Short mmCIF file of C-alpha atoms in Angstrom, two decimals:
data_model
loop_
_atom_site.label_atom_id
_atom_site.label_comp_id
_atom_site.label_asym_id
_atom_site.label_seq_id
_atom_site.Cartn_x
_atom_site.Cartn_y
_atom_site.Cartn_z
CA MET A 15 -43.37 20.32 -4.52
CA LEU A 16 -45.30 23.43 -3.45
CA PHE A 17 -44.92 22.49 0.23
CA LYS A 18 -41.16 22.08 -0.25
CA TYR A 19 -40.96 25.52 -1.91
CA ILE A 20 -42.93 27.16 0.92
CA ARG A 21 -40.79 25.44 3.54
CA GLN A 22 -37.58 26.58 1.82
CA LYS A 23 -38.84 30.17 1.62
CA ALA A 24 -39.73 30.14 5.32
CA TYR A 25 -36.28 28.77 6.20
CA GLU A 26 -34.60 31.38 4.01
CA LYS A 27 -36.56 34.18 5.67
CA LYS A 28 -35.51 32.99 9.13
CA LEU A 29 -31.92 32.61 7.95
CA ARG A 30 -31.81 36.26 6.88
CA ALA A 31 -33.24 37.41 10.20
CA LEU A 32 -30.92 35.43 12.49
CA ASP A 33 -27.28 35.92 13.40
CA VAL A 34 -26.02 32.37 12.87
CA PRO A 35 -22.68 30.84 11.83
CA ASP A 36 -22.01 31.00 8.07
CA VAL A 37 -22.26 27.22 7.78
CA PHE A 38 -26.05 27.47 8.08
CA ARG A 39 -26.15 29.57 4.91
CA SER A 40 -23.75 27.39 2.94
CA CYS A 41 -25.69 24.25 3.90
CA PHE A 42 -29.00 25.82 2.91
CA GLU A 43 -27.72 26.98 -0.50
CA GLN A 44 -26.34 23.53 -1.30
CA VAL A 45 -29.57 21.82 -0.23
CA LYS A 46 -31.68 24.29 -2.20
CA ASN A 47 -29.68 23.52 -5.35
CA LEU A 48 -29.67 19.74 -4.87
CA GLU A 49 -30.51 17.95 -8.12
CA THR A 50 -32.71 15.01 -7.16
CA ARG A 51 -32.74 13.55 -10.69
CA LYS A 52 -29.07 12.65 -10.41
CA HIS A 53 -28.03 9.01 -10.30
CA ILE A 54 -27.64 7.80 -6.73
CA ARG A 55 -23.92 7.15 -7.31
CA ASP A 56 -23.38 10.81 -8.15
CA ILE A 57 -24.78 12.02 -4.81
CA GLY A 58 -22.64 12.68 -1.74
CA PHE A 59 -24.12 11.23 1.45
CA ILE A 60 -23.27 11.51 5.12
CA VAL A 61 -24.39 8.53 7.21
CA PHE A 62 -24.83 9.42 10.88
CA ASP A 63 -26.06 8.29 14.28
CA THR A 64 -26.42 9.81 17.75
CA GLU A 65 -26.36 8.77 21.38
CA THR A 66 -28.68 10.47 23.86
CA THR A 67 -29.55 10.45 27.56
CA GLY A 68 -33.04 9.14 26.79
CA LEU A 69 -35.84 9.10 24.27
CA ARG A 70 -37.53 12.50 24.47
CA PRO A 71 -35.89 15.92 24.10
CA ALA A 72 -39.18 17.52 25.18
CA ARG A 73 -38.66 15.91 28.60
CA GLY A 74 -35.09 17.15 28.93
CA ASP A 75 -33.14 14.34 27.28
CA VAL A 76 -30.08 15.57 25.38
CA LEU A 77 -27.42 14.51 22.89
CA LEU A 78 -24.34 12.68 24.18
CA SER A 79 -22.48 12.04 20.92
CA ILE A 80 -22.66 12.20 17.14
CA GLY A 81 -20.89 9.81 14.77
CA ALA A 82 -20.83 10.14 10.98
CA LEU A 83 -18.95 9.07 7.86
CA GLY A 84 -18.96 9.73 4.15
CA PHE A 85 -20.63 7.61 1.48
CA THR A 86 -19.80 8.34 -2.16
CA ARG A 87 -20.02 6.44 -5.46
CA GLY A 88 -21.85 3.63 -3.67
CA ARG A 89 -19.02 3.08 -1.19
CA VAL A 90 -18.33 3.85 2.45
CA ASP A 91 -15.63 6.53 2.71
CA LEU A 92 -13.79 6.03 6.01
CA SER A 93 -11.40 8.86 5.15
CA LYS A 94 -14.31 11.22 5.82
CA SER A 95 -15.20 10.55 9.45
CA PHE A 96 -16.69 12.47 12.37
CA TYR A 97 -17.11 11.41 15.98
CA GLU A 98 -17.51 13.69 18.97
CA LEU A 99 -18.69 13.22 22.51
CA ILE A 100 -20.73 16.11 23.89
CA ARG A 101 -20.62 17.67 27.34
CA PRO A 102 -24.11 16.88 28.65
CA GLU A 103 -26.38 19.70 29.73
CA ARG A 104 -27.85 17.55 32.49
CA GLU A 105 -26.83 14.70 34.75
CA ILE A 106 -26.61 11.44 32.85
CA PRO A 107 -29.20 8.93 34.12
CA ARG A 108 -27.72 5.72 35.50
CA ASP A 109 -29.45 3.56 32.88
CA SER A 110 -27.90 5.69 30.10
CA VAL A 111 -24.46 5.25 31.67
CA LEU A 112 -24.96 1.47 31.67
CA VAL A 113 -26.11 1.45 28.03
CA HIS A 114 -23.50 3.82 26.59
CA THR A 115 -20.65 3.55 29.17
CA LEU A 116 -20.39 7.35 28.96
CA THR A 117 -19.65 8.41 32.53
CA PRO A 118 -19.62 12.02 33.83
CA GLY A 119 -15.87 11.70 34.39
CA LYS A 120 -15.35 11.02 30.68
CA MET A 121 -17.52 13.94 29.62
CA LYS A 122 -16.78 16.89 31.90
CA ASP A 123 -14.00 18.35 29.70
CA LEU A 124 -15.87 17.96 26.40
CA SER A 125 -17.26 20.63 24.08
CA PRO A 126 -20.82 21.93 24.56
CA VAL A 127 -23.49 20.76 22.13
CA SER A 128 -23.64 24.12 20.32
CA ASP A 129 -19.95 23.86 19.32
CA VAL A 130 -20.23 20.20 18.31
CA LEU A 131 -23.28 20.87 16.16
CA VAL A 132 -21.52 23.65 14.25
CA ARG A 133 -18.63 21.29 13.55
CA PHE A 134 -21.11 18.59 12.50
CA LEU A 135 -22.76 20.98 10.03
CA GLU A 136 -19.34 21.96 8.68
CA PHE A 137 -18.60 18.26 8.18
CA CYS A 138 -21.93 17.53 6.47
CA GLN A 139 -22.39 20.75 4.48
CA GLY A 140 -25.34 20.22 2.11
CA ALA A 141 -24.99 16.44 1.79
CA VAL A 142 -28.01 14.16 1.95
CA LEU A 143 -28.01 12.60 5.43
CA VAL A 144 -28.71 8.91 6.00
CA GLY A 145 -29.54 7.19 9.28
CA HIS A 146 -31.58 4.38 10.80
CA HIS A 147 -34.93 5.34 12.35
CA THR A 148 -33.57 8.80 11.64
CA ALA A 149 -36.55 10.77 12.90
CA PHE A 150 -35.25 10.09 16.42
CA ASP A 151 -31.79 11.53 15.72
CA VAL A 152 -33.15 14.48 13.75
CA GLU A 153 -35.55 15.34 16.59
CA PHE A 154 -32.65 15.62 19.05
CA ILE A 155 -30.39 17.52 16.66
CA ASN A 156 -33.16 19.93 15.73
CA ALA A 157 -34.09 20.51 19.38
CA ALA A 158 -30.53 21.61 20.11
CA LEU A 159 -30.14 23.61 16.87
CA LYS A 160 -33.38 25.50 17.52
CA LYS A 161 -32.41 26.15 21.14
CA TYR A 162 -29.03 27.69 20.29
CA PHE A 163 -29.47 28.99 16.74
CA GLY A 164 -33.21 29.20 16.06
CA LEU A 165 -33.06 26.93 12.99
CA PRO A 166 -33.38 23.18 12.33
CA LEU A 167 -31.35 21.11 9.88
CA ALA A 168 -31.74 22.18 6.26
CA ASN A 169 -30.46 18.86 4.87
CA ARG A 170 -32.58 16.22 3.16
CA VAL A 171 -32.62 13.06 5.30
CA LEU A 172 -33.08 9.39 4.38
CA ASP A 173 -34.07 6.59 6.78
CA THR A 174 -32.81 3.07 6.06
CA ALA A 175 -35.76 1.62 8.02
CA LYS A 176 -38.21 3.42 5.70
CA ILE A 177 -36.18 2.27 2.70
CA ALA A 178 -36.44 -1.32 3.99
CA ARG A 179 -40.22 -0.96 4.01
CA GLY A 180 -40.05 0.42 0.47
CA ILE A 181 -37.98 -2.56 -0.65
CA GLN A 182 -40.52 -4.91 0.85
CA LYS A 183 -43.28 -3.23 -1.17
CA THR A 184 -41.36 -3.56 -4.45
CA GLN A 185 -41.09 -7.33 -4.18
CA GLU A 186 -43.32 -9.62 -6.20
CA PRO A 187 -45.89 -11.60 -4.16
CA GLY A 188 -44.09 -14.31 -2.24
CA LYS A 189 -40.67 -12.80 -2.91
CA VAL A 190 -38.95 -11.08 0.01
CA ALA A 191 -35.47 -9.61 -0.44
CA ILE A 192 -34.91 -8.94 3.25
CA GLU A 193 -35.68 -12.00 5.34
CA GLY A 194 -38.13 -11.20 8.14
CA ALA A 195 -38.59 -7.71 6.74
CA ARG A 196 -41.23 -6.81 9.32
CA ASN A 197 -38.44 -6.33 11.84
CA PHE A 198 -36.56 -3.17 10.89
CA SER A 199 -34.13 -2.86 13.80
CA LEU A 200 -30.53 -2.07 12.90
CA ASP A 201 -29.34 -5.40 14.30
CA TYR A 202 -31.93 -7.38 12.36
CA LEU A 203 -31.20 -5.69 9.04
CA ALA A 204 -27.46 -6.11 9.60
CA LYS A 205 -27.99 -9.83 10.23
CA SER A 206 -30.25 -10.12 7.17
CA PHE A 207 -27.53 -8.61 4.99
CA ASN A 208 -24.77 -10.69 6.65
CA ILE A 209 -23.12 -7.57 8.04
CA LYS A 210 -20.97 -8.19 11.11
CA ALA A 211 -21.77 -5.43 13.58
CA PRO A 212 -18.96 -3.97 15.73
CA ASP A 213 -19.54 -2.98 19.37
CA ARG A 214 -22.92 -1.31 19.64
CA HIS A 215 -24.08 1.81 21.51
CA ASP A 216 -21.32 3.79 19.85
CA ALA A 217 -22.66 6.38 17.41
CA TYR A 218 -19.81 5.95 14.92
CA ALA A 219 -20.06 2.14 14.92
CA ASP A 220 -23.81 2.32 14.34
CA ALA A 221 -23.29 4.83 11.54
CA LEU A 222 -20.88 2.39 9.87
CA VAL A 223 -23.39 -0.47 10.09
CA THR A 224 -26.09 1.84 8.70
CA ALA A 225 -23.83 2.77 5.78
CA LEU A 226 -23.25 -0.90 4.93
CA ILE A 227 -27.01 -1.56 5.07
CA PHE A 228 -27.59 1.45 2.81
CA GLN A 229 -25.05 0.07 0.34
CA ARG A 230 -26.98 -3.21 0.12
CA GLN A 231 -30.28 -1.36 -0.22
CA ILE A 232 -28.97 0.65 -3.16
CA ALA A 233 -28.03 -2.59 -4.94
CA LEU A 234 -31.50 -4.07 -4.34
CA LEU A 235 -33.38 -0.98 -5.50
CA GLN A 236 -31.26 -0.60 -8.62
CA LYS A 237 -32.39 -4.09 -9.63
CA GLU A 238 -35.95 -2.73 -9.41
CA GLY A 239 -35.05 0.19 -11.72
CA MET A 240 -34.74 2.75 -8.92
CA SER A 241 -31.43 4.50 -9.41
CA ARG A 242 -32.02 8.23 -8.93
CA LEU A 243 -31.97 10.22 -5.72
CA LYS A 244 -35.64 11.13 -6.17
CA ASP A 245 -36.55 7.41 -6.06
CA PHE A 246 -34.87 7.05 -2.68
CA LEU A 247 -36.40 10.25 -1.33
CA ARG A 248 -39.84 9.05 -2.39
CA ILE A 249 -39.66 5.90 -0.26
CA GLY A 250 -37.19 6.84 2.46
CA GLU A 251 -37.20 10.56 3.21
CA VAL A 252 -37.76 11.84 6.75
CA ARG A 253 -39.85 15.00 6.55
#
């Protein structure tokens, strides 16, 4: 709790010192006032995913796209959707083109990452973000946000892979809710929950699959008496 307070104060101090779009301030205020004791169904979530040129922003890899959708009252909200391709800041490696089918010809007329990120923040506002192995996506988003605006994401972030581990720990000996729970890939969890995955390597499609997994996880954890946002943050937050 003390660490969170110190971190918020440091963020607020930077926010006052920097000339950044207003959305940074509105997001921070909403996150600061987030009531974690609320029932999970009373919390607004944004489920998101990214595509990148590689695995490490420190080595020059960059964002290629962001896909996101709303999740409210325990349901996926397709009326609240976000998907944007990003003009890459570097040449796209051939292996990334093969994986994502995002060719330079498709991407040359797109918006730069700084513009897309501002629109993404405007879409998310202060919502709790949800993703799968989310530390990866957050690392890329924060690298770009810090480069152009000097600040990382203010939002609280949940990881469905971490939640899956938490679910495994809540089970009685010999009882496993997610078959083969040691494997926490998106495809494996989708299969375990009988979720039919659409075409992969599309950030929006992966965000949709993640949202459906999150929906099943909420149902499982509520059976274990975990129904408040703080319960989910305790087992699944990315810090």
